[in-house]
PDB file of C-alpha atoms in Angstrom:
ATOM      1  CA  MET A  20     106.411 140.954 141.919  1.00 78.00           C
ATOM      2  CA  ARG A  21     106.711 137.696 144.018  1.00 86.00           C
ATOM      3  CA  VAL A  22     109.805 136.851 145.892  1.00 92.00           C
ATOM      4  CA  LEU A  23     111.001 133.885 148.186  1.00 94.00           C
ATOM      5  CA  VAL A  24     113.023 134.599 150.987  1.00 94.00           C
ATOM      6  CA  VAL A  25     114.975 131.655 152.434  1.00 95.00           C
ATOM      7  CA  ASP A  26     116.940 132.409 155.699  1.00 94.00           C
ATOM      8  CA  ASP A  27     117.000 130.404 158.874  1.00 91.00           C
ATOM      9  CA  GLU A  28     117.186 133.571 161.117  1.00 92.00           C
ATOM     10  CA  PRO A  29     113.516 134.289 162.090  1.00 93.00           C
ATOM     11  CA  ALA A  30     114.090 138.017 163.025  1.00 93.00           C
ATOM     12  CA  LEU A  31     115.852 138.721 159.774  1.00 91.00           C
ATOM     13  CA  ARG A  32     113.420 136.757 157.647  1.00 91.00           C
ATOM     14  CA  GLU A  33     110.479 138.742 159.211  1.00 91.00           C
ATOM     15  CA  SER A  34     112.138 141.995 158.869  1.00 92.00           C
ATOM     16  CA  LEU A  35     112.784 141.311 155.275  1.00 91.00           C
ATOM     17  CA  ARG A  36     109.230 140.136 154.768  1.00 91.00           C
ATOM     18  CA  ARG A  37     107.659 143.305 156.350  1.00 91.00           C
ATOM     19  CA  GLY A  38     110.031 145.651 154.450  1.00 91.00           C
ATOM     20  CA  LEU A  39     109.317 143.850 151.117  1.00 90.00           C
ATOM     21  CA  VAL A  40     105.687 143.700 151.626  1.00 90.00           C
ATOM     22  CA  ALA A  41     105.705 147.497 152.238  1.00 88.00           C
ATOM     23  CA  GLY A  42     107.716 147.904 148.987  1.00 85.00           C
ATOM     24  CA  GLY A  43     104.759 146.123 147.133  1.00 84.00           C
ATOM     25  CA  TRP A  44     106.423 142.721 146.811  1.00 88.00           C
ATOM     26  CA  ALA A  45     104.310 139.516 147.463  1.00 84.00           C
ATOM     27  CA  VAL A  46     106.539 137.607 149.682  1.00 90.00           C
ATOM     28  CA  ASP A  47     106.863 133.981 150.850  1.00 91.00           C
ATOM     29  CA  THR A  48     109.419 132.579 153.332  1.00 93.00           C
ATOM     30  CA  ALA A  49     111.302 129.412 154.319  1.00 93.00           C
ATOM     31  CA  GLY A  50     113.371 128.710 157.274  1.00 92.00           C
ATOM     32  CA  ASP A  51     115.892 126.223 155.878  1.00 93.00           C
ATOM     33  CA  GLY A  52     117.268 125.125 152.661  1.00 93.00           C
ATOM     34  CA  GLU A  53     115.233 121.978 151.994  1.00 94.00           C
ATOM     35  CA  ALA A  54     111.894 124.031 152.468  1.00 95.00           C
ATOM     36  CA  GLY A  55     113.415 126.781 150.362  1.00 94.00           C
ATOM     37  CA  LEU A  56     114.039 124.474 147.475  1.00 95.00           C
ATOM     38  CA  ALA A  57     110.741 122.703 147.530  1.00 95.00           C
ATOM     39  CA  MET A  58     109.125 126.193 147.383  1.00 93.00           C
ATOM     40  CA  ALA A  59     111.442 127.333 144.438  1.00 93.00           C
ATOM     41  CA  ALA A  60     110.491 124.222 142.607  1.00 93.00           C
ATOM     42  CA  ASP A  61     106.800 124.034 143.279  1.00 90.00           C
ATOM     43  CA  GLU A  62     105.914 127.863 142.757  1.00 87.00           C
ATOM     44  CA  GLU A  63     106.871 130.584 140.285  1.00 86.00           C
ATOM     45  CA  TYR A  64     108.908 133.441 141.894  1.00 90.00           C
ATOM     46  CA  ASP A  65     110.401 136.592 140.037  1.00 89.00           C
ATOM     47  CA  VAL A  66     113.439 136.301 142.299  1.00 92.00           C
ATOM     48  CA  VAL A  67     114.750 134.203 145.347  1.00 95.00           C
ATOM     49  CA  VAL A  68     116.806 135.853 148.353  1.00 95.00           C
ATOM     50  CA  LEU A  69     118.893 132.859 149.808  1.00 94.00           C
ATOM     51  CA  ASP A  70     121.141 132.624 152.827  1.00 92.00           C
ATOM     52  CA  ILE A  71     124.068 130.281 152.687  1.00 90.00           C
ATOM     53  CA  MET A  72     124.451 128.948 156.058  1.00 91.00           C
ATOM     54  CA  MET A  73     121.145 127.115 156.807  1.00 91.00           C
ATOM     55  CA  PRO A  74     120.071 123.736 158.109  1.00 88.00           C
ATOM     56  CA  ARG A  75     119.040 120.793 155.972  1.00 88.00           C
ATOM     57  CA  ARG A  76     120.520 122.284 152.885  1.00 89.00           C
ATOM     58  CA  ASN A  77     122.876 125.025 152.530  1.00 92.00           C
ATOM     59  CA  GLY A  78     122.364 128.032 150.165  1.00 90.00           C
ATOM     60  CA  TYR A  79     125.225 126.572 147.756  1.00 91.00           C
ATOM     61  CA  GLU A  80     123.352 123.160 147.476  1.00 92.00           C
ATOM     62  CA  VAL A  81     119.960 125.061 146.970  1.00 93.00           C
ATOM     63  CA  VAL A  82     121.114 127.135 144.152  1.00 92.00           C
ATOM     64  CA  ARG A  83     123.133 124.337 142.458  1.00 89.00           C
ATOM     65  CA  GLU A  84     120.093 122.029 142.776  1.00 90.00           C
ATOM     66  CA  MET A  85     117.708 124.599 141.189  1.00 91.00           C
ATOM     67  CA  ARG A  86     120.125 125.042 138.151  1.00 87.00           C
ATOM     68  CA  ARG A  87     120.275 121.271 137.971  1.00 83.00           C
ATOM     69  CA  ARG A  88     116.446 121.142 137.638  1.00 87.00           C
ATOM     70  CA  GLU A  89     116.479 123.636 135.247  1.00 83.00           C
ATOM     71  CA  ILE A  90     114.788 126.289 137.672  1.00 88.00           C
ATOM     72  CA  TRP A  91     116.230 129.688 136.224  1.00 89.00           C
ATOM     73  CA  THR A  92     114.744 131.989 138.756  1.00 91.00           C
ATOM     74  CA  PRO A  93     117.259 134.829 139.491  1.00 92.00           C
ATOM     75  CA  VAL A  94     118.848 134.201 142.886  1.00 94.00           C
ATOM     76  CA  LEU A  95     120.246 136.905 145.155  1.00 95.00           C
ATOM     77  CA  VAL A  96     122.413 135.342 147.761  1.00 93.00           C
ATOM     78  CA  LEU A  97     122.307 137.408 151.228  1.00 89.00           C
ATOM     79  CA  THR A  98     124.986 136.193 153.584  1.00 86.00           C
ATOM     80  CA  ALA A  99     127.430 137.164 156.432  1.00 86.00           C
ATOM     81  CA  LYS A 100     130.245 135.221 154.548  1.00 83.00           C
ATOM     82  CA  ASP A 101     132.059 137.825 152.849  1.00 78.00           C
ATOM     83  CA  GLY A 102     135.198 135.941 151.536  1.00 82.00           C
ATOM     84  CA  GLU A 103     136.116 136.494 147.866  1.00 84.00           C
ATOM     85  CA  TYR A 104     136.053 132.570 147.386  1.00 84.00           C
ATOM     86  CA  ASP A 105     132.669 132.239 148.928  1.00 83.00           C
ATOM     87  CA  GLU A 106     131.292 134.807 146.426  1.00 88.00           C
ATOM     88  CA  ALA A 107     132.942 133.185 143.455  1.00 87.00           C
ATOM     89  CA  ASP A 108     131.430 129.714 144.601  1.00 86.00           C
ATOM     90  CA  ALA A 109     127.960 131.411 144.829  1.00 87.00           C
ATOM     91  CA  PHE A 110     128.364 132.744 141.129  1.00 88.00           C
ATOM     92  CA  ASP A 111     129.839 129.612 139.637  1.00 84.00           C
ATOM     93  CA  LEU A 112     126.952 127.542 141.083  1.00 84.00           C
ATOM     94  CA  GLY A 113     124.494 129.742 139.419  1.00 86.00           C
ATOM     95  CA  ALA A 114     123.716 132.742 141.688  1.00 89.00           C
ATOM     96  CA  ASP A 115     122.913 136.110 140.051  1.00 90.00           C
ATOM     97  CA  ASP A 116     124.030 138.565 142.749  1.00 92.00           C
ATOM     98  CA  TYR A 117     125.721 138.455 146.194  1.00 91.00           C
ATOM     99  CA  LEU A 118     125.044 140.920 149.098  1.00 89.00           C
ATOM    100  CA  VAL A 119     126.837 140.665 152.408  1.00 90.00           C
ATOM    101  CA  LYS A 120     125.279 141.132 155.928  1.00 86.00           C
ATOM    102  CA  PRO A 121     124.802 143.843 157.308  1.00 86.00           C
ATOM    103  CA  PHE A 122     123.396 145.380 154.318  1.00 86.00           C
ATOM    104  CA  SER A 123     121.337 148.373 153.221  1.00 89.00           C
ATOM    105  CA  PHE A 124     117.545 147.540 152.595  1.00 91.00           C
ATOM    106  CA  VAL A 125     117.522 150.183 149.932  1.00 92.00           C
ATOM    107  CA  VAL A 126     120.453 148.657 148.101  1.00 92.00           C
ATOM    108  CA  LEU A 127     118.764 145.256 148.550  1.00 90.00           C
ATOM    109  CA  GLU A 128     115.458 146.208 147.077  1.00 91.00           C
ATOM    110  CA  ALA A 129     117.083 148.007 144.208  1.00 92.00           C
ATOM    111  CA  ARG A 130     119.127 144.790 143.337  1.00 91.00           C
ATOM    112  CA  LEU A 131     116.039 142.545 143.455  1.00 92.00           C
ATOM    113  CA  ARG A 132     114.326 145.162 141.110  1.00 90.00           C
ATOM    114  CA  ALA A 133     117.282 144.935 138.876  1.00 90.00           C
ATOM    115  CA  LEU A 134     117.250 141.027 138.942  1.00 90.00           C
ATOM    116  CA  VAL A 135     113.577 141.071 138.044  1.00 87.00           C
ATOM    117  CA  ARG A 136     114.173 143.419 135.201  1.00 84.00           C
ATOM    118  CA  ARG A 137     116.849 141.240 133.554  1.00 80.00           C
ATOM    119  CA  GLY A 138     114.469 138.065 134.065  1.00 74.00           C
ATOM    120  CA  ALA A 139     115.433 134.508 134.097  1.00 66.00           C
ATOM    121  CA  PRO A 140     117.417 133.676 130.910  1.00 65.00           C
ATOM    122  CA  GLU A 141     118.627 129.871 130.897  1.00 64.00           C
ATOM    123  CA  ARG A 142     122.257 129.445 132.107  1.00 66.00           C
ATOM    124  CA  PRO A 143     123.155 125.842 133.121  1.00 67.00           C
ATOM    125  CA  ALA A 144     125.268 125.320 136.130  1.00 69.00           C
ATOM    126  CA  VAL A 145     127.130 122.713 134.074  1.00 81.00           C
ATOM    127  CA  PHE A 146     128.087 122.448 130.355  1.00 87.00           C
ATOM    128  CA  GLU A 147     127.285 119.276 128.497  1.00 90.00           C
ATOM    129  CA  ALA A 148     128.150 117.958 124.888  1.00 92.00           C
ATOM    130  CA  GLY A 149     126.963 114.590 124.257  1.00 92.00           C
ATOM    131  CA  ASP A 150     128.336 112.565 127.371  1.00 93.00           C
ATOM    132  CA  LEU A 151     131.015 115.105 127.961  1.00 94.00           C
ATOM    133  CA  VAL A 152     130.362 117.304 131.015  1.00 93.00           C
ATOM    134  CA  VAL A 153     132.308 120.260 132.456  1.00 91.00           C
ATOM    135  CA  ASP A 154     131.259 121.389 135.789  1.00 86.00           C
ATOM    136  CA  PRO A 155     132.684 125.117 136.403  1.00 78.00           C
ATOM    137  CA  ALA A 156     131.876 124.928 140.271  1.00 70.00           C
ATOM    138  CA  ALA A 157     133.655 121.650 140.967  1.00 74.00           C
ATOM    139  CA  ARG A 158     136.193 122.310 137.915  1.00 79.00           C
ATOM    140  CA  GLU A 159     135.450 118.845 137.111  1.00 88.00           C
ATOM    141  CA  VAL A 160     135.398 117.015 133.726  1.00 94.00           C
ATOM    142  CA  ARG A 161     133.709 113.888 132.926  1.00 94.00           C
ATOM    143  CA  ARG A 162     132.882 111.499 130.098  1.00 94.00           C
ATOM    144  CA  GLY A 163     129.902 109.603 131.060  1.00 91.00           C
ATOM    145  CA  ASP A 164     130.602 108.287 134.764  1.00 90.00           C
ATOM    146  CA  THR A 165     134.346 108.643 134.133  1.00 94.00           C
ATOM    147  CA  ARG A 166     136.199 111.531 135.729  1.00 95.00           C
ATOM    148  CA  ILE A 167     139.059 112.864 133.728  1.00 96.00           C
ATOM    149  CA  THR A 168     141.952 114.745 135.090  1.00 95.00           C
ATOM    150  CA  VAL A 169     143.055 117.749 133.296  1.00 93.00           C
ATOM    151  CA  THR A 170     145.423 120.601 134.154  1.00 89.00           C
ATOM    152  CA  SER A 171     144.234 124.187 134.958  1.00 84.00           C
ATOM    153  CA  ARG A 172     145.221 125.497 131.638  1.00 87.00           C
ATOM    154  CA  GLU A 173     143.522 122.334 129.681  1.00 92.00           C
ATOM    155  CA  TYR A 174     140.428 122.976 131.840  1.00 90.00           C
ATOM    156  CA  ALA A 175     140.455 126.614 130.744  1.00 86.00           C
ATOM    157  CA  VAL A 176     140.651 125.810 127.104  1.00 91.00           C
ATOM    158  CA  LEU A 177     137.847 123.157 127.382  1.00 94.00           C
ATOM    159  CA  GLU A 178     135.464 125.421 129.365  1.00 89.00           C
ATOM    160  CA  TYR A 179     135.805 127.972 126.584  1.00 89.00           C
ATOM    161  CA  LEU A 180     135.269 125.673 123.896  1.00 94.00           C
ATOM    162  CA  ILE A 181     132.200 124.134 125.491  1.00 92.00           C
ATOM    163  CA  ARG A 182     130.673 127.597 126.552  1.00 86.00           C
ATOM    164  CA  ASN A 183     130.745 128.211 122.692  1.00 89.00           C
ATOM    165  CA  ARG A 184     129.576 124.670 121.864  1.00 91.00           C
ATOM    166  CA  ASN A 185     128.631 124.205 118.184  1.00 93.00           C
ATOM    167  CA  GLN A 186     130.322 127.709 117.214  1.00 93.00           C
ATOM    168  CA  VAL A 187     133.869 127.884 115.595  1.00 94.00           C
ATOM    169  CA  VAL A 188     136.104 129.835 117.743  1.00 93.00           C
ATOM    170  CA  SER A 189     139.607 131.006 116.465  1.00 93.00           C
ATOM    171  CA  LYS A 190     142.925 130.525 118.141  1.00 91.00           C
ATOM    172  CA  THR A 191     142.921 134.191 118.912  1.00 88.00           C
ATOM    173  CA  GLN A 192     139.704 133.935 120.797  1.00 89.00           C
ATOM    174  CA  ILE A 193     140.898 131.200 122.820  1.00 89.00           C
ATOM    175  CA  MET A 194     144.025 132.826 123.548  1.00 86.00           C
ATOM    176  CA  ARG A 195     142.390 136.070 124.627  1.00 82.00           C
ATOM    177  CA  SER A 196     140.118 134.112 126.883  1.00 80.00           C
ATOM    178  CA  VAL A 197     142.647 131.819 128.529  1.00 81.00           C
ATOM    179  CA  TRP A 198     145.993 133.469 128.306  1.00 77.00           C
ATOM    180  CA  ASP A 199     146.852 136.571 129.962  1.00 64.00           C
ATOM    181  CA  SER A 200     147.864 139.770 128.076  1.00 62.00           C
ATOM    182  CA  ALA A 201     151.510 139.169 129.102  1.00 64.00           C
ATOM    183  CA  TYR A 202     152.010 136.001 127.131  1.00 70.00           C
ATOM    184  CA  ASP A 203     153.767 136.957 123.860  1.00 71.00           C
ATOM    185  CA  GLY A 204     154.287 133.405 122.394  1.00 75.00           C
ATOM    186  CA  ASP A 205     153.000 131.885 119.142  1.00 79.00           C
ATOM    187  CA  ASP A 206     149.278 131.264 118.926  1.00 79.00           C
ATOM    188  CA  ASN A 207     150.119 127.617 117.958  1.00 84.00           C
ATOM    189  CA  ILE A 208     150.163 126.949 121.687  1.00 91.00           C
ATOM    190  CA  VAL A 209     146.412 126.520 121.426  1.00 92.00           C
ATOM    191  CA  GLU A 210     147.048 123.643 118.904  1.00 93.00           C
ATOM    192  CA  VAL A 211     149.187 122.127 121.425  1.00 95.00           C
ATOM    193  CA  TYR A 212     146.511 122.159 124.125  1.00 95.00           C
ATOM    194  CA  VAL A 213     143.645 121.148 121.989  1.00 95.00           C
ATOM    195  CA  GLY A 214     145.880 117.986 121.309  1.00 96.00           C
ATOM    196  CA  TYR A 215     146.274 117.367 124.943  1.00 96.00           C
ATOM    197  CA  LEU A 216     142.563 117.540 125.410  1.00 96.00           C
ATOM    198  CA  ARG A 217     141.760 115.358 122.510  1.00 96.00           C
ATOM    199  CA  ARG A 218     144.060 112.595 123.980  1.00 96.00           C
ATOM    200  CA  LYS A 219     142.277 112.778 127.431  1.00 96.00           C
ATOM    201  CA  ILE A 220     138.361 113.514 126.522  1.00 96.00           C
ATOM    202  CA  ASP A 221     138.211 111.757 122.917  1.00 95.00           C
ATOM    203  CA  THR A 222     140.754 109.348 122.107  1.00 95.00           C
ATOM    204  CA  PRO A 223     140.359 107.034 125.268  1.00 94.00           C
ATOM    205  CA  PHE A 224     136.601 106.949 124.677  1.00 94.00           C
ATOM    206  CA  LYS A 225     136.613 106.743 120.700  1.00 93.00           C
ATOM    207  CA  ALA A 226     134.660 110.031 120.615  1.00 93.00           C
ATOM    208  CA  ARG A 227     135.277 113.088 118.364  1.00 93.00           C
ATOM    209  CA  SER A 228     134.120 116.359 120.431  1.00 95.00           C
ATOM    210  CA  ILE A 229     136.784 118.847 119.154  1.00 95.00           C
ATOM    211  CA  GLU A 230     136.796 119.446 115.433  1.00 95.00           C
ATOM    212  CA  THR A 231     139.363 121.384 113.383  1.00 94.00           C
ATOM    213  CA  VAL A 232     137.781 123.735 111.066  1.00 93.00           C
ATOM    214  CA  ARG A 233     140.409 124.532 108.487  1.00 91.00           C
ATOM    215  CA  GLY A 234     141.681 128.038 108.340  1.00 89.00           C
ATOM    216  CA  GLN A 235     139.184 129.014 111.091  1.00 93.00           C
ATOM    217  CA  GLY A 236     139.791 127.399 114.355  1.00 93.00           C
ATOM    218  CA  TYR A 237     137.979 124.752 116.410  1.00 96.00           C
ATOM    219  CA  ARG A 238     134.404 123.803 117.180  1.00 96.00           C
ATOM    220  CA  LEU A 239     133.194 121.570 120.070  1.00 96.00           C
ATOM    221  CA  VAL A 240     130.377 119.445 119.189  1.00 95.00           C
ATOM    222  CA  ASP A 241     128.212 116.723 120.780  1.00 92.00           C
ATOM    223  CA  SER A 242     130.156 113.329 120.846  1.00 87.00           C
ATOM    224  CA  THR A 243     129.402 110.192 122.849  1.00 86.00           C
ATOM    225  CA  ALA A 244     131.771 107.571 123.748  1.00 78.00           C
ATOM    226  CA  GLY A 245     131.893 104.843 121.089  1.00 70.00           C
TER     227      GLY A 245
END
């Protein structure tokens, strides 16, 4: 199994290399984000261990660029940043696991083995339908080069639809995903928000992204500004 370790601390990088080699891994290392990205793009690895705070490119930028280039190698983020938002950002950008320093090497190696077993399924960092783009990390919606302002609830409905692109989803499915269990209103609220979205992402661009499937629900399809 081949692993790439990207970390700007020489002592830690060497310690990880030695430990992993002793465990039977083939190990390459890089000391900054730019070098790590180049190696991840040029070579085939089973898994990447990636620090966040590094020179030239930080870990967030590296994993986001990997996914943008459709490099789906599993990534374990290994970092001293222990905030919940730091962890959430890493996952939103396309990381597969997150481990905070100081850490147990036994646990690190077990997590790497688990990632290798799962392999590298394709999972885009952004979702696209025609020229409509939804970026979960930035919580941004664009139609071509035009950024579209949506509310948090509108965004949540749209993200659910685009994650299930070309599939029919019911009002109930959307409600379960977007509204919490305490909401006891009518499911027609979904229809209201779909209307809001159409007026923002479709009507101004003469596009038809969100289809109504009578008696079943809604389907988001590829549609480009006309």
